[in-house]
Coordinates of C-alpha atoms in Angstrom, one line a residue:
X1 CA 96.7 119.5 106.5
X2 CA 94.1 116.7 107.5
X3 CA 95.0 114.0 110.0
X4 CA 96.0 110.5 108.1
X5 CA 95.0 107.1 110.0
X6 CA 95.1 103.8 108.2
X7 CA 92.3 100.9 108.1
X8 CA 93.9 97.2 107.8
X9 CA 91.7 93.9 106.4
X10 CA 95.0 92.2 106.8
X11 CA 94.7 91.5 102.8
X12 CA 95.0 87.7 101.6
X13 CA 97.1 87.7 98.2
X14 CA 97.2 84.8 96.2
X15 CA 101.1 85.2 96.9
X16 CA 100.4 85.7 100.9
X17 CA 99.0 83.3 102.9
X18 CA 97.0 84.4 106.0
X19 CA 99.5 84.2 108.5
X20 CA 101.6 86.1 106.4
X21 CA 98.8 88.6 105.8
X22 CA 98.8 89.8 109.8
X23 CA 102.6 89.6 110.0
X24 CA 102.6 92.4 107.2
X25 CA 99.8 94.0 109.6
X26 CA 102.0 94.4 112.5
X27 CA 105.2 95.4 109.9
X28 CA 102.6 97.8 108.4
X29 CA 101.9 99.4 112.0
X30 CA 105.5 99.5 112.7
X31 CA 105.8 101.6 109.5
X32 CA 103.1 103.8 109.9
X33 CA 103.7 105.0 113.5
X34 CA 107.1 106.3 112.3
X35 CA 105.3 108.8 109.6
X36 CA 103.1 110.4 112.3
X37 CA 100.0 107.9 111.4
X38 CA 97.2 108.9 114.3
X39 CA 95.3 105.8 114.1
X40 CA 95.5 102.1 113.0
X41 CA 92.3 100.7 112.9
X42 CA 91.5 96.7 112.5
X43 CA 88.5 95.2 110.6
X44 CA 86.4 92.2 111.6
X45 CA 85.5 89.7 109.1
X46 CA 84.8 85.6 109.1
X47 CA 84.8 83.1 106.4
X48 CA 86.0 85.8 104.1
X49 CA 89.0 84.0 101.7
X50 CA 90.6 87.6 101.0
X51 CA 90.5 88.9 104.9
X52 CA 92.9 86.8 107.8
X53 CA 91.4 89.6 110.6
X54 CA 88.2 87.9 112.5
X55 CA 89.4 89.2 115.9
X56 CA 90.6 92.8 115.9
X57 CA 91.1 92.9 119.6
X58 CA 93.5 90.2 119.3
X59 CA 95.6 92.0 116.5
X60 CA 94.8 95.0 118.5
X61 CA 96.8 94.1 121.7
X62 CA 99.8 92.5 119.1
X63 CA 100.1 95.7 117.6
X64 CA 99.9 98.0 120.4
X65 CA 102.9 96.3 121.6
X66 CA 104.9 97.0 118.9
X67 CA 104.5 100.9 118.2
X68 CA 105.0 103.9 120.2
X69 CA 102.7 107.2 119.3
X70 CA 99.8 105.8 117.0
X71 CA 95.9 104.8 118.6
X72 CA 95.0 101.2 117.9
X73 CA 91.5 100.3 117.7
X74 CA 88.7 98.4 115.5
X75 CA 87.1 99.4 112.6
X76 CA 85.0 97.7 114.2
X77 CA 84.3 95.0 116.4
X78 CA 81.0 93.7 114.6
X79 CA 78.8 94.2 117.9
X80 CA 76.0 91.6 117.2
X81 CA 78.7 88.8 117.0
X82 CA 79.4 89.2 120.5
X83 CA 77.9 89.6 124.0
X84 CA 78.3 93.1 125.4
X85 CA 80.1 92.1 128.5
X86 CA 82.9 90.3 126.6
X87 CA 83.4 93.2 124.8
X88 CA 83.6 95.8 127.5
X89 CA 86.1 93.3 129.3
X90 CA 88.4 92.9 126.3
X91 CA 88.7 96.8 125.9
X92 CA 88.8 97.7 129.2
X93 CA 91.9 94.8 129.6
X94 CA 93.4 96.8 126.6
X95 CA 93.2 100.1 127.7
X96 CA 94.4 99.2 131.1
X97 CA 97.5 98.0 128.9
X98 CA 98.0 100.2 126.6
X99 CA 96.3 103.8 127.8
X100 CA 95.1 106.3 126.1
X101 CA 96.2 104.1 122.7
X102 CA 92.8 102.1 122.5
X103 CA 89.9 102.9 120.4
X104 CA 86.4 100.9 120.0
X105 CA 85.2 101.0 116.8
X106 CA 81.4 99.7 116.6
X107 CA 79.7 98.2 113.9
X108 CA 76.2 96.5 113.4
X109 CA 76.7 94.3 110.3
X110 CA 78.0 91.0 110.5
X111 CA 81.1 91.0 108.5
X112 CA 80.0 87.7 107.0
X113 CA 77.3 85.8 105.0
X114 CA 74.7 84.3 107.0
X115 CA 75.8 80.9 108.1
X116 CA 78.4 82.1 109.5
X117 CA 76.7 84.8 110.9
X118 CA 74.5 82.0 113.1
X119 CA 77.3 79.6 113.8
X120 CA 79.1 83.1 115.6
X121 CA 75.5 84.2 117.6
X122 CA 74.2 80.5 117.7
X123 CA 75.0 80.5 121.7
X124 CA 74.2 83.7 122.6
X125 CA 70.6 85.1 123.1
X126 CA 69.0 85.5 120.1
X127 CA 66.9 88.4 119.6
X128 CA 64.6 89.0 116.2
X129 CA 65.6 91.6 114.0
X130 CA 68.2 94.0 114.5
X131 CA 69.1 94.3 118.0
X132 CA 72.7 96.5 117.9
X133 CA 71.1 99.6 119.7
X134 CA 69.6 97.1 122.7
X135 CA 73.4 95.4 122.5
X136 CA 75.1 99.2 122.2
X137 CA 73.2 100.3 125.2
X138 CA 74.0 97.3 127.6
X139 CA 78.1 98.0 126.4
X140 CA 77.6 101.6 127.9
X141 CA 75.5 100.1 131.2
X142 CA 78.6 97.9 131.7
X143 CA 80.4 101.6 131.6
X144 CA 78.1 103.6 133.7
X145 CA 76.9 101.1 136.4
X146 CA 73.4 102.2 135.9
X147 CA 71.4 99.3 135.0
X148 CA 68.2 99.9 136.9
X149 CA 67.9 98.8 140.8
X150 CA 67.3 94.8 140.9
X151 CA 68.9 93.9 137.7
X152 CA 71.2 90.9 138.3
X153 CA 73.8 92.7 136.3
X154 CA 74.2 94.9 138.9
X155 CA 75.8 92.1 140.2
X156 CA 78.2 91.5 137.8
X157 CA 81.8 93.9 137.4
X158 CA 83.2 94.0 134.3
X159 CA 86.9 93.5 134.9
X160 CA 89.3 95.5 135.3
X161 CA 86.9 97.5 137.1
X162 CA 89.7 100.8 137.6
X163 CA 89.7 100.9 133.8
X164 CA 87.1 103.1 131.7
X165 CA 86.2 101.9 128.3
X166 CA 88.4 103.7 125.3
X167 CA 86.5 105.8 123.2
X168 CA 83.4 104.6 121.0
X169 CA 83.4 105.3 117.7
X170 CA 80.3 104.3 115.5
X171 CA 80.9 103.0 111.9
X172 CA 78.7 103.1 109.1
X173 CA 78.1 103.1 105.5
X174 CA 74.6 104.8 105.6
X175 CA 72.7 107.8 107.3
X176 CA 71.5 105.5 110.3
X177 CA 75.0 105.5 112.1
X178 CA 75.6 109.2 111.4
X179 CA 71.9 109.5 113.2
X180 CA 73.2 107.3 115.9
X181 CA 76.1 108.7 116.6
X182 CA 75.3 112.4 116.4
X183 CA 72.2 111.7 119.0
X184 CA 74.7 109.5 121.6
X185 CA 77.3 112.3 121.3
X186 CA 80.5 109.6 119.8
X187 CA 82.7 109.6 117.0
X188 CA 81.6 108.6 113.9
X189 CA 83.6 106.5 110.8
X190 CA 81.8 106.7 107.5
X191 CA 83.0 104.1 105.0
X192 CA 83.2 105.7 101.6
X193 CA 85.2 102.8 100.5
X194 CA 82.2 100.6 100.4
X195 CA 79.2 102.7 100.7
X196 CA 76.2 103.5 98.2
X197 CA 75.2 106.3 100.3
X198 CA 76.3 110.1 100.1
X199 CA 79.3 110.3 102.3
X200 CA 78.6 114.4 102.3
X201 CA 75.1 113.7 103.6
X202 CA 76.4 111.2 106.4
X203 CA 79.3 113.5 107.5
X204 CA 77.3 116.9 107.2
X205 CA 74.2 115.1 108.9
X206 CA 76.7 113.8 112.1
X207 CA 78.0 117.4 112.5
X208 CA 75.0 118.8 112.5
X209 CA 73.0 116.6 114.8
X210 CA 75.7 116.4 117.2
X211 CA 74.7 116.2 120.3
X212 CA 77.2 116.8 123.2
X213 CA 78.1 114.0 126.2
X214 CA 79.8 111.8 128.4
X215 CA 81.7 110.7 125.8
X216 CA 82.7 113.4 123.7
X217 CA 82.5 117.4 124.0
X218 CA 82.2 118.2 120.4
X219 CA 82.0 115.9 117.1
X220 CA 84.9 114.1 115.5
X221 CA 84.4 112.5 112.2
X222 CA 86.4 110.4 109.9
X223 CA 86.0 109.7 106.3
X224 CA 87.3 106.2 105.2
X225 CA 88.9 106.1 101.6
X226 CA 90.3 103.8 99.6
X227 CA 93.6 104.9 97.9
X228 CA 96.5 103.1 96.0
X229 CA 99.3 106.0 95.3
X230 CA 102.8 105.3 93.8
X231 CA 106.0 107.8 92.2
X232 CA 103.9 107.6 89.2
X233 CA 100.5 107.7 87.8
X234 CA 100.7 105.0 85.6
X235 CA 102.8 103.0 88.3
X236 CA 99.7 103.6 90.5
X237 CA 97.7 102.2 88.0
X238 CA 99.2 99.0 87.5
X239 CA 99.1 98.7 91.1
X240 CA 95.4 99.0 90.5
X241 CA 94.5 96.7 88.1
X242 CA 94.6 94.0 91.5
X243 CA 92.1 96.3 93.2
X244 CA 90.3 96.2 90.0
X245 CA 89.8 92.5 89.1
X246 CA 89.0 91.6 93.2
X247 CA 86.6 94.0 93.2
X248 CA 84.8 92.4 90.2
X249 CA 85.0 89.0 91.3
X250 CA 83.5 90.3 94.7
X251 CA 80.7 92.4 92.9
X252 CA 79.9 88.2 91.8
X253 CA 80.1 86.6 94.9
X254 CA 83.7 85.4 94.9
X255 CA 85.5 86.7 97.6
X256 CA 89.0 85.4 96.8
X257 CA 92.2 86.1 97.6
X258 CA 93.9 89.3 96.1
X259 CA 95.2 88.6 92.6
X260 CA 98.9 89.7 91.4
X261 CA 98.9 92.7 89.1
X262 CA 100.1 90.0 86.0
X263 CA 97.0 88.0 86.3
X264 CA 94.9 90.9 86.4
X265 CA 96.5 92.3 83.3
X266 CA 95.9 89.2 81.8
X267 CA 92.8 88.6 82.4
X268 CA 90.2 89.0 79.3
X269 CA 87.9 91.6 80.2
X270 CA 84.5 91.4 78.5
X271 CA 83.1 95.4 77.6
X272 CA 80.7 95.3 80.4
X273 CA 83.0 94.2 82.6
X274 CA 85.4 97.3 82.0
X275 CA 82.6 99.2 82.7
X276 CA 82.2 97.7 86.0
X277 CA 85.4 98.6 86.8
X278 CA 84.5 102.3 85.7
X279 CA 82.2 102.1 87.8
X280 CA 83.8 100.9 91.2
X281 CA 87.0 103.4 90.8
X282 CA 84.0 105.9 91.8
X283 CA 84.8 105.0 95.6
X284 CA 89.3 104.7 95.1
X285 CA 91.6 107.5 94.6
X286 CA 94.6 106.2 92.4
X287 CA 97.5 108.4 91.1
X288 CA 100.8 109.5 92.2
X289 CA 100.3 111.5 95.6
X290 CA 99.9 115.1 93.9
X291 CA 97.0 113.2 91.4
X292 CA 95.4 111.6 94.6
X293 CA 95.5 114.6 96.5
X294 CA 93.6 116.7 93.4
X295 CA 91.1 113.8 93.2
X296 CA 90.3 113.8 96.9
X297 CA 90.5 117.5 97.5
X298 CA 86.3 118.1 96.7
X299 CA 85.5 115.7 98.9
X300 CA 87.3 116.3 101.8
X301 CA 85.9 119.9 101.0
X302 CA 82.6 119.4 100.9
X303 CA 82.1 116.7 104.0
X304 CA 84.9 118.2 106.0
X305 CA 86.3 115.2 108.4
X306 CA 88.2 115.6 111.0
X307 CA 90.4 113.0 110.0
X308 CA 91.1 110.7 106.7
X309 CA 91.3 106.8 107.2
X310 CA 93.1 105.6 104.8
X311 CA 92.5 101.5 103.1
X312 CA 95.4 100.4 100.6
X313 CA 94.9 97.1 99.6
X314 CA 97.6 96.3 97.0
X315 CA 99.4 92.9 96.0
X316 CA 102.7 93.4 97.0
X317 CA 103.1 94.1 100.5
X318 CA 106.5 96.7 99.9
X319 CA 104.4 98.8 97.3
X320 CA 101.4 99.3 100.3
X321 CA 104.0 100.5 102.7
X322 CA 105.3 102.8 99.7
X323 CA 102.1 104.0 99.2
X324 CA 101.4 104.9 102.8
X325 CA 104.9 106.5 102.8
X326 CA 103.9 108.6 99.8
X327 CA 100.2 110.0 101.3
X328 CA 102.4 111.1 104.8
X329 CA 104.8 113.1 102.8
X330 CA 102.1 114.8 100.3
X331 CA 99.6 115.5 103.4
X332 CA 102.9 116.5 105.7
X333 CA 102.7 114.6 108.5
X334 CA 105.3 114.8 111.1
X335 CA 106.8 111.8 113.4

């Protein structure tokens, strides 16, 4: 059976305020770990209503603390929101924690409209364009010590210095990252859950390309899905319709909090609306575990990960960990 690792927003429901939302983060770590999860990953995202997790370092170290057995890492730290340095500091500190836990998940969008993109980068140095290779190669420098002779930064130690950097994973959602990450020799995440683009092209592409290093031997890639599983088909369903109605309002600009299922089954839905919703269940498995299973069989087939990441992002908070509890039993995995 497939690995099984879990990506966290920290979901805002209109019945969960934010704080509440990362408290069920680190209870939803706690949970995991005991099922024989191998990951728990953290997203970054700012001035999103629906999504309390801008710092995934920070909820990174909290949950770390908390669990025994399972990695903790981002998925991902949005690397043009920060300086290089900062980032090879803050992983090094948690690795030097927690070793052999940590993972650094890298992503080059913004995780946020564009205002808030400038107020984050506003007092850093601005480059034109997109500059995340430039950014990605001065985090490895701060690794490797091998900025060229003369450089001031050969001046500067990024603390603690005995430390290395955890593993670097690449995310994306297109074939760029696989590209990236095949010719750098890292991991690579590809997000199905959001993605327009073939998630069998990305993963086959990665493996393919794969170019051995420093970093890793041989190629590890992991498919990100969306799933909502209950006991019961139509249970999972109702579960769903949440999913369903955010997912519309986001597909309009309104990124609001996560709405209960009895507001979604309220809600009047308009014909092209329903086939909106059609046509976003393309990217989420939902179904009882043996249903989910069936439905995610091809394409774990055809782009073979190494691992599954799985998102749930359902209204009530005991039904996600139910869900979670559900996948480990139907895939088998062992604490």
């Amino acid at each position: 059976m497939i690995p099984l690792s879990v990506l966290d927003l920290s979901v805002v429901t209109t019945g969960t305020k934010p704080a509440a939302a990362l408290r069920n983060s680190i209870d939803l770590a706690r949970h995991v770990d005991g099922l024989g999860y191998v990951r728990y990953w953290l997203a970054e995202h700012h001035n999103l209503a629906s999504v309390a997790s801008p710092a995934p370092d920070v909820m990174i170290g909290q949950i770390a603390a908390v669990t025994q057995h399972i990695r903790v890492g981002s998925g991902g730290v949005m690397l043009p929101n920060h300086a290089p340095l900062v980032v090879a500091e803050r992983f090094k500190m948690l690795e030097a924690l927690f070793p052999g836990r940590i993972d650094l998940g890298l992503g080059r969008a913004p995780g946020t409209d564009g205002a808030t993109a400038y107020a984050l980068r506003s007092r850093l140095d601005r480059r034109e364009g997109d500059d995340f290779l430039e950014r990605l190669h001065e985090l490895i420098l701060w690794e490797t010590r091998e900025f060229p002779a003369g450089h001031p930064y050969n001046n500067v130690v990024a603390m603690p210095d005995d430390t290395r950097l955890p593993p670097i994973w690449l995310l994306g959602s297109s074939d760029y990252s696989s590209e990236l990450a095949a010719q750098v020799g890292m991991g690579f995440a590809f997000a199905h859950h959001f993605a327009s683009h073939d998630a069998i092209d990305a993963m086959v592409h990665y493996r393919n390309r794969f170019q051995p290093s420093a970093w890793r031997a041989s190629p590890h890639a992991i498919l990100a899905v969306a799933v909502i599983a209950a006991d019961t088909d139509a249970e999972a369903e109702r579960l769903a319709s949440s999913f369903d109605l955010n997912r519309l309002r986001r597909d309009r600009g309104q990124y609001l909090p996560l709405p209960s299922v009895e507001e979604a089954m309220a809600y009047p839905y308009t014909d092209a609306e329903r086939t909106s919703i059609l046509r976003n269940r393309s990217r989420l498995f939902v179904g009882s575990p043996a249903t989910v299973q069936k439905k995610l069989q091809p394409l774990i087939y055809a782009s073979k990960p190494d691992e599954l990441m799985v998102i749930t992002a359902v209204y009530d908070h005991e039904a996600r960990k139910r869900s979670y509890s559900l996948l480990a039993e139907a895939f088998g995995l062992v604490r």
